């Protein structure tokens, strides 16, 4: 097996559903110990844990990524419990609609604030605490989930597109800053993925048009995103640091 995480400890935010759950299951299959976080969906987080290899160490934590103190506390609890974290997957995120032609100014500001705080500032805080730990530990891997929306535009979710563009830029800056410490940072930038985040869109009258954006006439699965995450996190792929991998079924090609 090319990818093997035996003895590695992986910390995944937003592990209660979707892409985070798929990452937890894949890392567990690849023999990693797995820590997941959830915001409020404890039952689904427990379900994720029940899908992991019970011979390994699997723990879940409640975490609102918007709360900077909790980010520090939860990550430091995981470090203590697992005796170190080797891989962090910044997956938790929100996708909130706010069409400029039909939303109130007050709601517009509220959604911008929540989106940037969750998808960018919260991730930067976890990068900070994880980076400090990994510097002391002699190295590590951070994988951030970005989005095609950063490149292609998000007309109904402009804060989301901006948050992911910021996330891509931050990840690249930190890849340079942390490389001397043997810490690599990768970004996966999916187009539409079949999860709770998008199920209403995919089931709506827009669903077929969304699938047709790709010549494969479908959207990605969460497992396909997890596959790329595991590559970024694996030993032997350190030179990919600073990279942003598109996973969009040729629905948006950039050069
Ligand atoms: P999802 O099914 O909606 O799941 C979101 C996860 O994030 C849940 O585990 C949720 O916890 C957690 N979460 C939400 N807000 C949080 C907060 N404030 N603090 C901590 N955790 C929070 O999402 P997904 O589709 O798997 O997306 C995962 C990532 O991929 C996101 O960053 C998203 O932007 C990105 N992405 C998704 C797509 C797509 O089409 N689905 C495309 C491109 C990029 P609870 O279950 O407790 O609520």
mmCIF file of C-alpha atoms in Angstrom, residues 55-198:
data_model
loop_
_atom_site.group_PDB
_atom_site.id
_atom_site.type_symbol
_atom_site.label_atom_id
_atom_site.label_comp_id
_atom_site.label_asym_id
_atom_site.label_seq_id
_atom_site.Cartn_x
_atom_site.Cartn_y
_atom_site.Cartn_z
ATOM 1 C CA UNK A 55 -8.556 -1.102 17.098
ATOM 2 C CA UNK A 56 -7.222 2.438 16.631
ATOM 3 C CA UNK A 57 -7.658 5.544 18.778
ATOM 4 C CA UNK A 58 -10.712 7.582 17.703
ATOM 5 C CA UNK A 59 -11.950 10.623 19.604
ATOM 6 C CA UNK A 60 -14.474 13.374 18.909
ATOM 7 C CA UNK A 61 -14.589 16.937 20.218
ATOM 8 C CA UNK A 62 -17.214 19.683 20.062
ATOM 9 C CA UNK A 63 -15.699 22.768 18.445
ATOM 10 C CA UNK A 64 -17.042 25.990 17.016
ATOM 11 C CA UNK A 65 -14.158 27.122 14.812
ATOM 12 C CA UNK A 66 -15.334 30.738 15.285
ATOM 13 C CA UNK A 67 -14.329 30.579 18.939
ATOM 14 C CA UNK A 68 -10.574 31.238 19.035
ATOM 15 C CA UNK A 69 -10.176 30.111 22.659
ATOM 16 C CA UNK A 70 -11.930 26.804 21.923
ATOM 17 C CA UNK A 71 -9.711 26.225 18.905
ATOM 18 C CA UNK A 72 -6.683 26.433 21.179
ATOM 19 C CA UNK A 73 -8.233 24.358 23.992
ATOM 20 C CA UNK A 74 -9.624 21.593 21.809
ATOM 21 C CA UNK A 75 -6.446 21.248 19.776
ATOM 22 C CA UNK A 76 -4.310 21.174 22.905
ATOM 23 C CA UNK A 77 -6.607 18.487 24.425
ATOM 24 C CA UNK A 78 -6.135 16.417 21.274
ATOM 25 C CA UNK A 79 -2.356 16.882 21.428
ATOM 26 C CA UNK A 80 -2.371 15.660 25.051
ATOM 27 C CA UNK A 81 -4.710 12.751 24.419
ATOM 28 C CA UNK A 82 -3.016 11.511 21.233
ATOM 29 C CA UNK A 83 0.504 12.485 22.396
ATOM 30 C CA UNK A 84 0.947 14.698 19.348
ATOM 31 C CA UNK A 85 -0.901 15.479 16.124
ATOM 32 C CA UNK A 86 0.805 14.813 12.776
ATOM 33 C CA UNK A 87 -1.869 15.886 10.296
ATOM 34 C CA UNK A 88 -4.556 18.586 10.465
ATOM 35 C CA UNK A 89 -7.400 18.718 7.944
ATOM 36 C CA UNK A 90 -9.182 22.080 7.953
ATOM 37 C CA UNK A 91 -12.484 20.942 6.499
ATOM 38 C CA UNK A 92 -15.278 22.643 8.509
ATOM 39 C CA UNK A 93 -16.975 25.375 6.533
ATOM 40 C CA UNK A 94 -20.254 27.089 5.674
ATOM 41 C CA UNK A 95 -21.896 27.962 2.343
ATOM 42 C CA UNK A 96 -24.533 30.625 3.003
ATOM 43 C CA UNK A 97 -26.614 32.174 0.233
ATOM 44 C CA UNK A 98 -26.767 36.016 0.074
ATOM 45 C CA UNK A 99 -27.881 37.320 -3.310
ATOM 46 C CA UNK A 100 -26.935 40.968 -3.585
ATOM 47 C CA UNK A 101 -30.153 41.923 -5.410
ATOM 48 C CA UNK A 102 -32.532 40.536 -2.810
ATOM 49 C CA UNK A 103 -30.939 40.576 0.648
ATOM 50 C CA UNK A 104 -31.129 43.263 3.351
ATOM 51 C CA UNK A 105 -27.981 45.206 4.218
ATOM 52 C CA UNK A 106 -28.121 43.881 7.788
ATOM 53 C CA UNK A 107 -28.335 40.230 6.666
ATOM 54 C CA UNK A 108 -25.602 40.844 4.061
ATOM 55 C CA UNK A 109 -23.192 41.974 6.781
ATOM 56 C CA UNK A 110 -24.155 39.109 9.077
ATOM 57 C CA UNK A 111 -23.468 36.472 6.421
ATOM 58 C CA UNK A 112 -20.165 38.051 5.397
ATOM 59 C CA UNK A 113 -19.061 38.097 9.019
ATOM 60 C CA UNK A 114 -20.038 34.477 9.681
ATOM 61 C CA UNK A 115 -18.555 33.174 6.431
ATOM 62 C CA UNK A 116 -15.186 34.903 6.787
ATOM 63 C CA UNK A 117 -14.991 34.013 10.467
ATOM 64 C CA UNK A 118 -15.722 30.306 9.864
ATOM 65 C CA UNK A 119 -14.027 29.639 6.524
ATOM 66 C CA UNK A 120 -10.978 31.881 6.901
ATOM 67 C CA UNK A 121 -10.232 33.372 10.333
ATOM 68 C CA UNK A 122 -11.163 30.170 12.176
ATOM 69 C CA UNK A 123 -8.957 28.148 9.836
ATOM 70 C CA UNK A 124 -6.092 30.609 10.330
ATOM 71 C CA UNK A 125 -6.414 30.149 14.107
ATOM 72 C CA UNK A 126 -6.190 26.376 13.805
ATOM 73 C CA UNK A 127 -3.218 26.773 11.447
ATOM 74 C CA UNK A 128 -1.590 28.927 14.140
ATOM 75 C CA UNK A 129 -2.017 26.479 17.025
ATOM 76 C CA UNK A 130 -1.251 23.451 14.833
ATOM 77 C CA UNK A 131 1.776 25.242 13.380
ATOM 78 C CA UNK A 132 3.144 26.008 16.861
ATOM 79 C CA UNK A 133 2.714 22.379 17.871
ATOM 80 C CA UNK A 134 4.243 21.009 14.669
ATOM 81 C CA UNK A 135 7.239 23.362 14.936
ATOM 82 C CA UNK A 136 7.959 21.889 18.392
ATOM 83 C CA UNK A 137 7.243 18.369 17.120
ATOM 84 C CA UNK A 138 9.679 18.568 14.201
ATOM 85 C CA UNK A 139 7.117 18.775 11.416
ATOM 86 C CA UNK A 140 3.626 17.938 10.192
ATOM 87 C CA UNK A 141 1.062 18.329 7.435
ATOM 88 C CA UNK A 142 -1.866 20.683 7.095
ATOM 89 C CA UNK A 143 -4.497 20.164 4.398
ATOM 90 C CA UNK A 144 -7.101 22.869 3.827
ATOM 91 C CA UNK A 145 -10.333 22.418 1.873
ATOM 92 C CA UNK A 146 -10.680 25.324 -0.522
ATOM 93 C CA UNK A 147 -13.053 25.618 -3.460
ATOM 94 C CA UNK A 148 -13.409 26.087 -7.190
ATOM 95 C CA UNK A 149 -15.562 29.091 -6.225
ATOM 96 C CA UNK A 150 -12.392 31.022 -5.409
ATOM 97 C CA UNK A 151 -11.517 30.994 -9.123
ATOM 98 C CA UNK A 152 -14.849 30.736 -10.911
ATOM 99 C CA UNK A 153 -16.905 33.188 -8.858
ATOM 100 C CA UNK A 154 -19.884 32.564 -6.568
ATOM 101 C CA UNK A 155 -22.617 35.005 -7.655
ATOM 102 C CA UNK A 156 -25.125 33.846 -5.002
ATOM 103 C CA UNK A 157 -22.458 33.247 -2.311
ATOM 104 C CA UNK A 158 -19.871 36.006 -2.806
ATOM 105 C CA UNK A 159 -18.531 35.834 0.766
ATOM 106 C CA UNK A 160 -17.927 32.119 0.272
ATOM 107 C CA UNK A 161 -15.877 32.717 -2.891
ATOM 108 C CA UNK A 162 -13.913 35.443 -1.110
ATOM 109 C CA UNK A 163 -13.336 33.285 1.978
ATOM 110 C CA UNK A 164 -11.963 30.435 -0.133
ATOM 111 C CA UNK A 165 -9.764 32.750 -2.228
ATOM 112 C CA UNK A 166 -8.403 34.079 1.076
ATOM 113 C CA UNK A 167 -7.915 30.526 2.319
ATOM 114 C CA UNK A 168 -5.936 29.615 -0.802
ATOM 115 C CA UNK A 169 -3.701 32.698 -0.455
ATOM 116 C CA UNK A 170 -3.200 32.142 3.282
ATOM 117 C CA UNK A 171 -2.287 28.487 2.719
ATOM 118 C CA UNK A 172 0.329 29.423 0.148
ATOM 119 C CA UNK A 173 1.824 32.101 2.423
ATOM 120 C CA UNK A 174 1.998 29.663 5.334
ATOM 121 C CA UNK A 175 3.495 26.970 3.099
ATOM 122 C CA UNK A 176 6.473 29.282 2.566
ATOM 123 C CA UNK A 177 6.637 30.395 6.214
ATOM 124 C CA UNK A 178 6.451 26.854 7.633
ATOM 125 C CA UNK A 179 8.579 24.957 5.107
ATOM 126 C CA UNK A 180 11.781 25.516 7.138
ATOM 127 C CA UNK A 181 10.072 23.643 9.988
ATOM 128 C CA UNK A 182 9.270 20.575 7.872
ATOM 129 C CA UNK A 183 5.570 21.488 7.780
ATOM 130 C CA UNK A 184 3.792 21.211 4.448
ATOM 131 C CA UNK A 185 0.437 22.745 3.537
ATOM 132 C CA UNK A 186 -1.803 21.676 0.699
ATOM 133 C CA UNK A 187 -5.176 22.817 -0.576
ATOM 134 C CA UNK A 188 -7.843 20.756 -2.318
ATOM 135 C CA UNK A 189 -10.223 22.923 -4.359
ATOM 136 C CA UNK A 190 -13.343 20.910 -5.233
ATOM 137 C CA UNK A 191 -16.189 21.949 -7.481
ATOM 138 C CA UNK A 192 -19.614 20.715 -6.390
ATOM 139 C CA UNK A 193 -19.486 17.659 -4.107
ATOM 140 C CA UNK A 194 -22.489 15.582 -3.126
ATOM 141 C CA UNK A 195 -22.958 16.402 0.602
ATOM 142 C CA UNK A 196 -25.502 18.063 2.906
ATOM 143 C CA UNK A 197 -23.980 21.420 1.950
ATOM 144 C CA UNK A 198 -25.146 21.084 -1.651
#
